[in-house]
Coordinates of C-alpha atoms and ligand atoms in Angstrom, one line a residue:
M26 CA 17.6 -37.4 -74.8
S27 CA 19.0 -36.3 -71.5
W28 CA 17.2 -37.5 -68.3
I29 CA 15.1 -34.3 -67.9
D30 CA 13.9 -34.9 -71.3
D31 CA 12.9 -38.2 -70.5
R32 CA 11.1 -37.1 -67.4
A33 CA 9.3 -34.2 -69.2
A34 CA 7.9 -37.2 -71.8
D35 CA 6.9 -39.4 -69.4
L36 CA 4.2 -36.4 -68.2
D37 CA 0.7 -36.7 -68.9
A38 CA -1.2 -33.4 -67.9
D39 CA -4.8 -35.3 -68.0
E40 CA -3.2 -37.9 -65.3
F41 CA -2.3 -35.0 -62.8
G42 CA -5.2 -35.6 -60.3
F43 CA -4.7 -32.5 -58.3
D44 CA -6.3 -31.9 -54.9
V45 CA -5.9 -28.3 -55.0
V46 CA -8.9 -27.5 -57.5
P47 CA -10.6 -23.9 -58.3
E48 CA -14.4 -24.6 -56.3
T49 CA -15.4 -22.3 -53.8
D50 CA -18.5 -22.0 -52.0
Q51 CA -18.1 -18.2 -52.4
S52 CA -19.9 -16.1 -55.4
F53 CA -18.1 -13.2 -57.7
E54 CA -20.5 -11.1 -56.6
N55 CA -19.7 -11.1 -53.0
A56 CA -15.9 -11.5 -53.5
L57 CA -15.9 -8.5 -55.5
A58 CA -17.7 -6.5 -52.8
K59 CA -15.3 -7.5 -50.3
A60 CA -12.5 -6.7 -52.9
R61 CA -14.1 -3.0 -53.1
D62 CA -14.6 -2.6 -49.7
G63 CA -10.7 -3.1 -48.6
V64 CA -11.9 -6.6 -47.0
R65 CA -9.1 -8.9 -46.5
L66 CA -9.9 -11.6 -48.8
T67 CA -10.3 -15.8 -48.3
V68 CA -8.5 -18.1 -50.8
D69 CA -12.1 -18.7 -51.9
D70 CA -12.7 -15.0 -52.8
G71 CA -9.4 -14.8 -54.4
I72 CA -10.2 -17.9 -56.7
E73 CA -13.7 -16.5 -57.4
L74 CA -12.1 -13.2 -58.5
I75 CA -9.0 -14.8 -60.8
T76 CA -11.3 -16.9 -62.6
T77 CA -14.1 -14.3 -62.8
G78 CA -16.2 -16.6 -60.9
T79 CA -16.4 -20.5 -61.0
D80 CA -19.9 -20.7 -62.1
V81 CA -18.9 -19.7 -65.4
E82 CA -16.6 -21.4 -68.4
G83 CA -13.8 -19.7 -69.2
L84 CA -12.8 -16.1 -68.3
D85 CA -15.9 -13.1 -68.4
P86 CA -14.6 -10.7 -70.1
R87 CA -16.7 -8.0 -68.3
R88 CA -16.3 -9.5 -64.9
K89 CA -12.6 -9.4 -65.6
E90 CA -12.8 -5.2 -66.2
L91 CA -14.4 -5.0 -62.8
V92 CA -11.7 -7.0 -61.3
L93 CA -8.9 -5.0 -62.8
E94 CA -10.9 -1.9 -62.1
A95 CA -11.0 -2.8 -58.2
A96 CA -6.9 -3.5 -58.2
D97 CA -6.6 -0.6 -60.1
R98 CA -7.9 1.6 -57.6
R99 CA -6.7 -0.2 -54.4
R100 CA -3.2 0.5 -56.5
A101 CA -3.7 4.3 -56.4
E102 CA -4.5 4.5 -52.9
V103 CA -1.6 2.1 -51.4
V104 CA 1.1 3.8 -53.8
G105 CA -0.1 6.5 -56.0
E106 CA 0.4 7.0 -59.2
E107 CA 4.3 7.0 -59.4
V108 CA 5.7 4.0 -61.1
T109 CA 9.2 2.9 -60.1
F110 CA 12.5 1.5 -61.7
I111 CA 16.1 0.6 -60.6
A112 CA 19.3 0.9 -62.6
N113 CA 20.6 -2.5 -62.1
V114 CA 22.7 -5.1 -63.8
N115 CA 22.0 -9.0 -64.0
N116 CA 25.2 -10.8 -63.2
N117 CA 24.8 -14.6 -63.5
L118 CA 27.7 -16.6 -62.4
T119 CA 27.3 -19.9 -63.7
T120 CA 24.3 -21.9 -65.7
A121 CA 25.7 -25.4 -64.7
C122 CA 23.0 -27.3 -62.4
N123 CA 21.8 -30.3 -62.0
T124 CA 18.6 -29.5 -60.6
G125 CA 16.8 -30.3 -63.9
C126 CA 13.6 -28.3 -63.4
L127 CA 10.9 -28.7 -66.3
F128 CA 10.3 -25.3 -67.1
C129 CA 14.1 -23.8 -66.9
N130 CA 16.6 -23.9 -70.1
F131 CA 18.7 -21.5 -68.2
K132 CA 20.8 -24.4 -67.1
D133 CA 23.3 -26.6 -68.6
T134 CA 23.8 -30.1 -67.3
A135 CA 27.0 -29.8 -65.1
H136 CA 29.1 -32.7 -66.6
Q137 CA 29.4 -30.4 -69.9
F138 CA 31.6 -28.1 -67.9
E139 CA 34.1 -30.9 -67.2
T140 CA 37.5 -30.6 -68.1
E141 CA 37.1 -34.0 -69.9
Y142 CA 34.2 -32.8 -71.6
Q143 CA 35.3 -32.2 -75.3
Q144 CA 32.0 -30.8 -77.3
E145 CA 31.2 -27.4 -77.4
H146 CA 28.3 -25.9 -75.0
A147 CA 26.6 -22.6 -74.6
G148 CA 27.3 -22.4 -70.7
F149 CA 29.7 -20.4 -68.6
T150 CA 31.0 -20.1 -65.5
K151 CA 32.5 -16.8 -64.1
T152 CA 35.4 -16.3 -61.6
P153 CA 35.0 -13.9 -58.9
A154 CA 37.5 -11.5 -61.0
E155 CA 35.2 -11.6 -63.9
A156 CA 32.1 -11.6 -61.6
R157 CA 33.5 -7.9 -60.4
S158 CA 34.5 -6.7 -63.4
V159 CA 30.9 -7.1 -64.8
V160 CA 29.6 -5.1 -61.8
A161 CA 32.5 -2.7 -61.6
D162 CA 32.0 -1.8 -65.5
A163 CA 27.9 -1.4 -64.8
V164 CA 28.6 0.7 -61.5
E165 CA 31.2 2.8 -63.6
R166 CA 27.5 3.9 -65.8
G167 CA 25.4 4.6 -62.9
V168 CA 24.4 1.3 -62.3
Y169 CA 24.2 0.4 -58.1
E170 CA 22.4 -2.8 -57.6
V171 CA 23.3 -6.3 -58.8
T172 CA 20.9 -9.3 -59.2
S173 CA 23.0 -12.3 -59.0
V174 CA 21.0 -15.9 -59.7
S175 CA 23.0 -18.9 -60.4
G176 CA 22.9 -22.3 -61.1
L177 CA 23.6 -24.7 -58.3
H178 CA 27.6 -25.8 -59.8
P179 CA 28.4 -28.8 -58.1
A180 CA 31.6 -27.3 -57.2
F181 CA 30.1 -24.5 -55.6
G182 CA 30.4 -24.4 -51.7
L183 CA 29.8 -21.5 -49.1
N184 CA 33.3 -21.3 -48.0
E185 CA 36.3 -23.3 -47.9
E186 CA 35.5 -25.2 -44.9
H187 CA 32.2 -26.3 -46.7
R188 CA 34.0 -27.5 -49.9
E189 CA 36.3 -29.7 -47.6
L190 CA 33.7 -31.3 -45.7
L191 CA 31.6 -31.9 -49.2
D192 CA 32.1 -35.7 -50.3
P193 CA 32.2 -36.2 -53.8
D194 CA 31.9 -40.1 -53.4
D195 CA 28.2 -39.0 -51.9
P196 CA 25.7 -38.9 -54.4
E197 CA 23.6 -36.9 -52.1
M198 CA 25.9 -33.9 -51.6
N199 CA 25.6 -33.0 -55.6
Y200 CA 29.6 -32.0 -55.2
K201 CA 32.3 -32.2 -57.5
P202 CA 35.7 -30.8 -56.6
P203 CA 37.0 -27.6 -58.7
E204 CA 39.7 -29.5 -60.2
A205 CA 36.8 -31.4 -62.7
Y206 CA 35.9 -28.6 -64.3
D207 CA 37.6 -26.2 -67.0
T208 CA 36.6 -22.9 -64.3
D209 CA 36.4 -23.4 -60.4
P210 CA 33.5 -20.8 -59.6
T211 CA 35.2 -21.0 -55.8
T212 CA 32.7 -20.3 -53.3
Y213 CA 29.6 -18.0 -52.4
R214 CA 31.2 -16.0 -49.9
E215 CA 34.0 -15.4 -52.5
Q216 CA 31.4 -14.3 -55.5
I217 CA 29.3 -12.3 -53.3
A218 CA 32.4 -10.5 -51.8
A219 CA 34.0 -9.8 -55.2
M220 CA 30.8 -7.9 -56.5
A221 CA 30.2 -6.3 -53.3
E222 CA 33.6 -4.4 -53.2
T223 CA 32.0 -2.5 -56.3
G224 CA 30.1 -0.9 -54.3
A225 CA 26.9 -2.4 -56.0
H226 CA 24.3 -3.3 -53.8
V227 CA 24.0 -7.2 -54.1
H228 CA 20.6 -8.7 -54.4
S229 CA 21.5 -12.6 -54.3
M230 CA 21.5 -16.1 -52.7
T231 CA 17.9 -17.1 -53.9
P232 CA 16.2 -19.6 -51.4
E233 CA 17.5 -22.8 -53.9
E234 CA 21.0 -21.1 -53.8
V235 CA 20.9 -20.7 -50.1
D236 CA 20.0 -24.3 -49.7
H237 CA 22.7 -25.4 -51.9
A238 CA 25.3 -23.4 -50.0
Q239 CA 24.5 -25.6 -46.5
R240 CA 24.1 -28.6 -48.1
G241 CA 25.4 -31.4 -46.4
A242 CA 26.4 -29.1 -43.7
D243 CA 24.4 -28.7 -40.2
W244 CA 24.8 -24.9 -40.1
G245 CA 21.3 -23.7 -41.3
Y246 CA 20.2 -20.6 -43.7
A247 CA 20.2 -18.2 -41.2
D248 CA 24.1 -19.3 -40.3
V249 CA 24.6 -18.8 -44.6
Y250 CA 22.5 -15.5 -44.9
R251 CA 25.0 -14.2 -41.9
E252 CA 27.7 -15.2 -43.1
L253 CA 27.1 -13.8 -46.8
A254 CA 25.4 -10.4 -45.1
D255 CA 29.1 -10.2 -43.5
V256 CA 30.5 -10.2 -46.9
G257 CA 28.4 -7.9 -48.4
L258 CA 25.0 -9.4 -49.0
K259 CA 22.3 -6.7 -49.1
T260 CA 18.6 -8.2 -50.2
V261 CA 17.5 -12.0 -51.4
P262 CA 15.8 -12.1 -54.9
G263 CA 12.6 -14.4 -54.0
T264 CA 13.1 -16.9 -57.1
A265 CA 12.6 -20.4 -56.5
A266 CA 9.6 -20.2 -55.5
E267 CA 7.9 -21.4 -58.8
I268 CA 4.3 -22.5 -57.3
L269 CA 4.3 -22.9 -53.5
V270 CA 2.1 -25.9 -53.4
D271 CA 4.0 -29.3 -53.6
E272 CA 1.9 -31.2 -55.8
V273 CA 2.9 -28.7 -58.4
R274 CA 6.3 -28.5 -57.6
D275 CA 6.5 -32.4 -57.6
I276 CA 5.6 -32.1 -61.3
I277 CA 8.0 -29.5 -62.7
C278 CA 10.6 -29.2 -60.2
P279 CA 11.3 -32.3 -58.2
G280 CA 14.8 -31.4 -57.4
K281 CA 14.0 -28.3 -55.7
I282 CA 13.2 -27.6 -52.4
T283 CA 10.0 -27.7 -50.7
T284 CA 7.5 -25.3 -49.9
Q285 CA 8.2 -25.2 -46.2
E286 CA 11.8 -24.9 -47.0
W287 CA 11.3 -22.0 -49.4
V288 CA 9.6 -20.1 -46.5
D289 CA 12.3 -21.3 -43.7
S290 CA 14.8 -19.9 -45.7
M291 CA 13.1 -16.5 -46.2
E292 CA 12.5 -16.5 -42.5
A293 CA 16.0 -17.1 -42.0
A294 CA 16.7 -14.1 -44.4
A295 CA 14.2 -11.9 -42.0
E296 CA 16.1 -13.1 -39.1
V297 CA 19.4 -11.8 -40.7
G298 CA 17.5 -8.7 -41.4
L299 CA 18.2 -9.4 -45.6
P300 CA 15.2 -7.9 -46.9
M301 CA 13.8 -10.1 -49.8
T302 CA 11.7 -10.1 -52.9
S303 CA 9.1 -12.7 -53.4
T304 CA 7.6 -14.1 -57.2
M305 CA 5.6 -16.8 -58.5
M306 CA 6.2 -18.2 -62.1
Y307 CA 2.8 -19.5 -63.4
G308 CA 1.5 -20.3 -66.6
H309 CA 2.0 -23.6 -66.9
V310 CA 0.4 -26.6 -65.2
E311 CA -0.7 -25.2 -62.1
N312 CA -4.5 -24.0 -61.9
E313 CA -5.9 -21.0 -60.7
A314 CA -6.4 -22.6 -57.1
H315 CA -2.8 -23.3 -56.9
R316 CA -2.3 -19.6 -57.8
V317 CA -4.3 -17.9 -54.7
E318 CA -2.8 -21.0 -52.1
H319 CA 0.7 -19.4 -53.3
L320 CA -0.5 -15.9 -52.3
K321 CA -1.6 -17.2 -49.2
V322 CA 1.7 -19.0 -48.5
L323 CA 3.3 -15.0 -49.4
R324 CA 0.9 -12.9 -47.3
D325 CA 1.0 -15.3 -44.1
L326 CA 4.9 -15.0 -44.5
Q327 CA 4.7 -11.7 -44.8
D328 CA 2.2 -11.1 -42.0
R329 CA 4.8 -13.1 -39.7
T330 CA 8.0 -11.1 -40.9
G331 CA 6.7 -7.9 -42.7
N332 CA 10.2 -8.4 -44.7
I333 CA 8.8 -8.8 -48.2
T334 CA 9.7 -5.6 -50.9
E335 CA 7.6 -6.4 -53.5
F336 CA 6.0 -8.9 -55.4
V337 CA 7.5 -9.9 -58.8
P338 CA 5.1 -12.2 -61.2
L339 CA 7.1 -14.7 -63.7
S340 CA 4.9 -15.4 -66.4
F341 CA 6.1 -18.5 -68.0
I342 CA 8.3 -18.3 -71.1
H343 CA 7.5 -22.1 -72.6
Q344 CA 9.4 -22.0 -76.1
D345 CA 12.0 -23.4 -75.5
T346 CA 11.8 -25.4 -72.2
P347 CA 11.2 -29.3 -71.6
L348 CA 7.8 -28.5 -70.4
Y349 CA 6.5 -27.4 -73.8
E350 CA 8.7 -29.3 -76.0
H351 CA 7.4 -32.5 -74.8
G352 CA 4.1 -31.3 -75.2
V353 CA 3.5 -31.2 -71.3
V354 CA 1.8 -27.8 -71.8
E355 CA 0.6 -26.0 -74.7
G356 CA 2.0 -22.6 -74.4
G357 CA 2.2 -19.8 -71.2
A358 CA -0.4 -17.7 -69.4
S359 CA -3.0 -15.8 -72.2
K360 CA -2.7 -12.1 -71.2
A361 CA -6.6 -12.3 -69.3
E362 CA -4.4 -14.5 -67.1
D363 CA -2.0 -12.0 -66.8
E364 CA -3.9 -9.0 -66.2
L365 CA -6.1 -11.2 -63.4
L366 CA -3.0 -12.1 -61.7
I367 CA -1.3 -9.1 -61.1
A368 CA -4.9 -7.3 -59.9
V369 CA -5.3 -10.6 -57.5
A370 CA -2.0 -10.2 -56.1
R371 CA -3.1 -6.7 -55.5
L372 CA -5.9 -7.0 -53.7
F373 CA -5.1 -10.2 -52.0
L374 CA -1.2 -9.4 -50.9
D375 CA -3.0 -6.9 -49.0
N376 CA -0.1 -6.1 -46.7
V377 CA 3.0 -6.1 -49.5
E378 CA 3.7 -2.8 -50.7
H379 CA 4.9 -3.0 -54.2
I380 CA 4.0 -5.4 -57.6
Q381 CA 6.4 -5.5 -60.4
S382 CA 5.6 -5.9 -64.2
S383 CA 8.8 -7.4 -65.7
W384 CA 8.8 -6.2 -69.3
V385 CA 11.2 -9.1 -69.8
K386 CA 8.2 -11.1 -69.5
Y387 CA 5.4 -8.9 -70.7
G388 CA 7.1 -6.3 -73.2
D389 CA 6.6 -2.8 -73.0
E390 CA 3.3 -1.9 -74.5
F391 CA 1.6 -4.7 -72.3
G392 CA 3.7 -4.2 -69.2
L393 CA 2.5 -0.7 -69.4
K394 CA -1.1 -2.2 -69.5
L395 CA -0.1 -4.1 -66.6
L396 CA 0.7 -1.0 -64.5
N397 CA -3.1 -0.1 -64.7
C398 CA -4.0 -3.4 -63.3
G399 CA -2.3 -3.2 -59.9
A400 CA 1.3 -3.6 -60.5
D401 CA 3.4 0.0 -59.4
D402 CA 6.9 -1.1 -60.3
F403 CA 8.5 -1.7 -63.8
M404 CA 11.7 -3.7 -62.8
G405 CA 14.9 -1.9 -63.8
T406 CA 17.7 -1.6 -66.4
I407 CA 19.5 -4.8 -66.4
L408 CA 21.7 -4.4 -68.7
S409 CA 21.8 -8.4 -69.7
E410 CA 19.5 -11.1 -69.3
E411 CA 19.9 -15.2 -69.9
I412 CA 16.9 -17.0 -68.1
T413 CA 14.0 -15.6 -70.3
K414 CA 16.2 -15.0 -73.4
R415 CA 17.5 -18.7 -73.5
A416 CA 13.9 -19.3 -72.6
G417 CA 12.9 -18.2 -75.7
G418 CA 11.6 -14.8 -74.8
Q419 CA 11.7 -11.8 -77.0
Y420 CA 11.8 -8.7 -75.3
G421 CA 15.7 -7.7 -75.1
E422 CA 17.9 -7.2 -72.5
F423 CA 18.1 -4.0 -71.3
R424 CA 16.0 -0.5 -70.6
S425 CA 17.5 2.6 -70.6
F426 CA 16.3 5.7 -68.2
R427 CA 15.2 7.7 -71.3
D428 CA 13.1 4.4 -72.4
Y429 CA 11.8 4.6 -68.9
V430 CA 11.1 8.1 -69.1
E431 CA 9.5 7.7 -72.7
M432 CA 7.5 5.1 -71.7
L433 CA 5.8 6.3 -68.7
S434 CA 5.4 9.5 -69.9
A435 CA 3.1 8.2 -72.6
I436 CA 0.6 6.8 -70.0
G437 CA 0.9 9.7 -67.8
R438 CA 2.4 8.2 -65.2
P439 CA 5.2 10.1 -62.9
P440 CA 8.7 8.1 -63.3
V441 CA 10.8 7.4 -60.2
E442 CA 14.0 6.2 -59.7
R443 CA 14.2 3.7 -56.6
T444 CA 16.9 1.5 -54.4
T445 CA 16.3 -2.3 -54.2
D446 CA 14.5 -1.8 -51.0
Y447 CA 12.5 1.3 -52.1
G448 CA 14.3 3.0 -49.2
E449 CA 15.4 5.8 -51.3
R450 CA 12.8 7.5 -54.4
R451 CA 13.6 10.1 -56.1
R452 CA 11.1 11.9 -58.9
I453 CA 12.4 12.6 -62.2
D454 CA 12.2 15.5 -63.9
T455 CA 10.6 14.5 -67.5
D456 CA 11.5 18.1 -68.7
A457 CA 15.3 17.3 -68.0
E458 CA 18.4 17.3 -70.9
V459 CA 19.4 13.9 -68.9
F460 CA 17.6 11.9 -66.7
G461 CA 20.2 9.5 -64.5
P462 CA 20.5 7.4 -62.9
Q463 CA 21.3 9.7 -59.6
L464 CA 21.1 7.0 -56.3
G465 CA 24.1 5.2 -56.8
P466 CA 27.7 5.8 -55.8
Q467 CA 28.4 6.7 -59.2
A468 CA 25.3 8.0 -60.5
D469 CA 26.0 11.3 -61.6
G470 CA 23.2 11.8 -63.7
T471 CA 24.7 11.3 -66.8
P472 CA 22.5 8.5 -69.3
L473 CA 23.4 4.9 -68.4
L474 CA 23.3 3.8 -72.2
D475 CA 23.7 5.9 -75.1
Ligands
SAM520 C1 16.9 -19.7 -63.3 S1 16.3 -19.6 -61.6 C2 18.3 -19.3 -61.0 C3 18.4 -19.6 -59.4 C4 18.3 -20.4 -58.6 N1 19.0 -21.6 -59.8 C5 16.6 -20.7 -58.5 O1 16.3 -21.9 -59.1 O2 16.3 -19.9 -57.9 C6 15.7 -18.2 -61.3 C7 14.1 -18.1 -61.9 O3 13.9 -18.4 -62.8 C8 12.8 -18.4 -63.4 N2 12.5 -18.7 -64.5 C9 13.2 -19.9 -65.2 N3 12.9 -20.2 -66.3 C10 11.9 -19.7 -66.4 C11 11.0 -19.9 -67.6 N4 11.1 -20.7 -68.6 N5 9.9 -18.6 -67.6 C12 9.9 -17.9 -66.8 N6 11.0 -18.0 -65.7 C13 11.8 -18.8 -65.3 C14 12.2 -19.7 -62.3 O4 11.3 -18.4 -61.1 C15 13.6 -19.5 -61.4 O5 13.5 -19.7 -59.7
LIG521 N1 11.5 -9.4 -63.3 C1 12.6 -9.6 -63.3 C2 13.4 -8.9 -62.8 N2 13.4 -8.4 -61.5 C3 14.8 -7.8 -61.2 C4 14.4 -6.3 -60.6 O1 14.8 -5.6 -62.0 C5 15.2 -6.0 -59.6 O2 16.4 -6.6 -59.1 C6 14.3 -6.1 -58.2 O3 13.3 -5.3 -58.2 C7 15.2 -5.8 -57.0 O4 15.1 -4.5 -57.1 N3 14.7 -9.5 -63.0 C8 15.0 -10.5 -64.3 O5 15.8 -10.8 -64.6 N4 13.8 -10.7 -64.9 C9 12.9 -10.4 -64.5 O6 11.6 -10.9 -65.2
LIG522 N1 12.6 -10.9 -59.7 C1 13.5 -11.5 -58.8 C2 14.9 -11.8 -59.5 C3 14.9 -12.5 -60.8 C4 16.2 -12.8 -61.7 C5 15.9 -13.8 -62.5 C6 14.6 -13.8 -63.1 O1 14.5 -14.7 -64.3 C7 13.7 -13.8 -62.7 C8 13.6 -13.2 -61.2 C9 13.9 -10.2 -57.4 O2 13.6 -9.2 -58.2 O3 14.3 -10.3 -56.8
SF4_523 S1 15.3 -22.9 -62.1 FE1 17.4 -22.7 -61.1 S2 17.6 -25.0 -60.1 FE2 16.2 -25.0 -61.6 S3 17.3 -26.0 -63.3 FE3 17.4 -23.5 -63.6 S4 18.9 -22.6 -62.5 FE4 18.9 -24.9 -61.8

């Protein structure tokens, strides 16, 4: 057993003793009335809505429908009926990571990547040339965004100067020189530059990655983002958020940055002028109060920066993860919890315009249902998926523009192609012979996939 398994095996969900719990002085009816009237919600209001009332055990199906209805109406007022999606490719650079998050099965402990490790393993590291080639192929097919999120490979540095100052003998620095590995991941600078050369919009460097890119150095998050923006980084994915309450992070990802550091890194992205998304990974050990506290952290951040383009709820995929395998959790969120999370996010985040329904996490059928609970974006084509798949997710790895047009037409919503920051939108003619993409440098309208 690895140390990650040992850690999960030691956890007992009955003994967490959280300080943040779903108890309020508010009533469900009051909270619902405020939501319907468009009054800014308090955390207590949010808790009443997401629990369908703390005065009842479990979820009340009738009250749930009222919350979903209010959120659907708000969605229609804020963004209308159109549903957006993007032509993008996922291009994860490496699975090597020693952070040990207990919900993650994407990573492979980095020692397996060392030259002297002789056994087979399922991990990978791409060179900048390989990373460029994956993106270039996708761009040729019409894709115009690359989402790149990766493990924190110990040989990664921001640039060569960073790698020189990192001390391999100091365990705090989590650094091993590239010579120790089969494949050198090189530097964030080189990898971002290689992907940007293709003309694709580079959406990369999560708060956790940017922290890795400045470990042991005295420059801050803004300097890292500035240097990478210079070589082509355009926007930042807001993963590594998980639950932005430290008592939950201490259990599921004790090796990760804190809530405050996550917020700091997002503020740094804003300072440098890089728009960012925001996420929440829910449905594991946290309770409903943690979910709403998380939304409050995001809403406050957005009040200060106005830099968040969308909120992306990520329902925990439990099957092949340490948390599930060691019985810490019995599964992920229920469908009713997914619906309420999307709906309450729409009502609570009154300053974030777009909410994504992720077909990777929810599947097509239920993903479409969530577009009637407050969501207005249906993710992207992605072409490849490793994080969810390795955790046991079953919903495949890509969707074509034809798939999107057919699915959205079936629920009577107009399909709209968008760019990463929603700066450009194109309503798709559902009677056309081909549907696109058309917004990218080489997107000439021919289908992305056969
Ligand atoms: C796998 S990490 C890669 C990037 C970087 N290492 C980081 O942590 O930000 C990206 C995100 O995937 C999500 N993720 C990982 N495992 C998941 C799972 N089993 N179910 C749902 N989301 C998951 C988490 O929200 C995590 O922050
Ligand atoms: N929600 C998930 C995404 N979302 C990424 C989006 O497709 C896109 O990059 C973003 O909206 C910025 O334009 N990607 C995944 O791989 N898995 C998800 O669950
Ligand atoms: N959804 C994130 C990126 C992401 C990537 C991989 C995931 O598994 C989840 C989310 C964003 O749009 O910014
Ligand atoms: S979530 Fe990110 S940091 Fe955590 S183990 Fe997975 S790849 Fe590493």
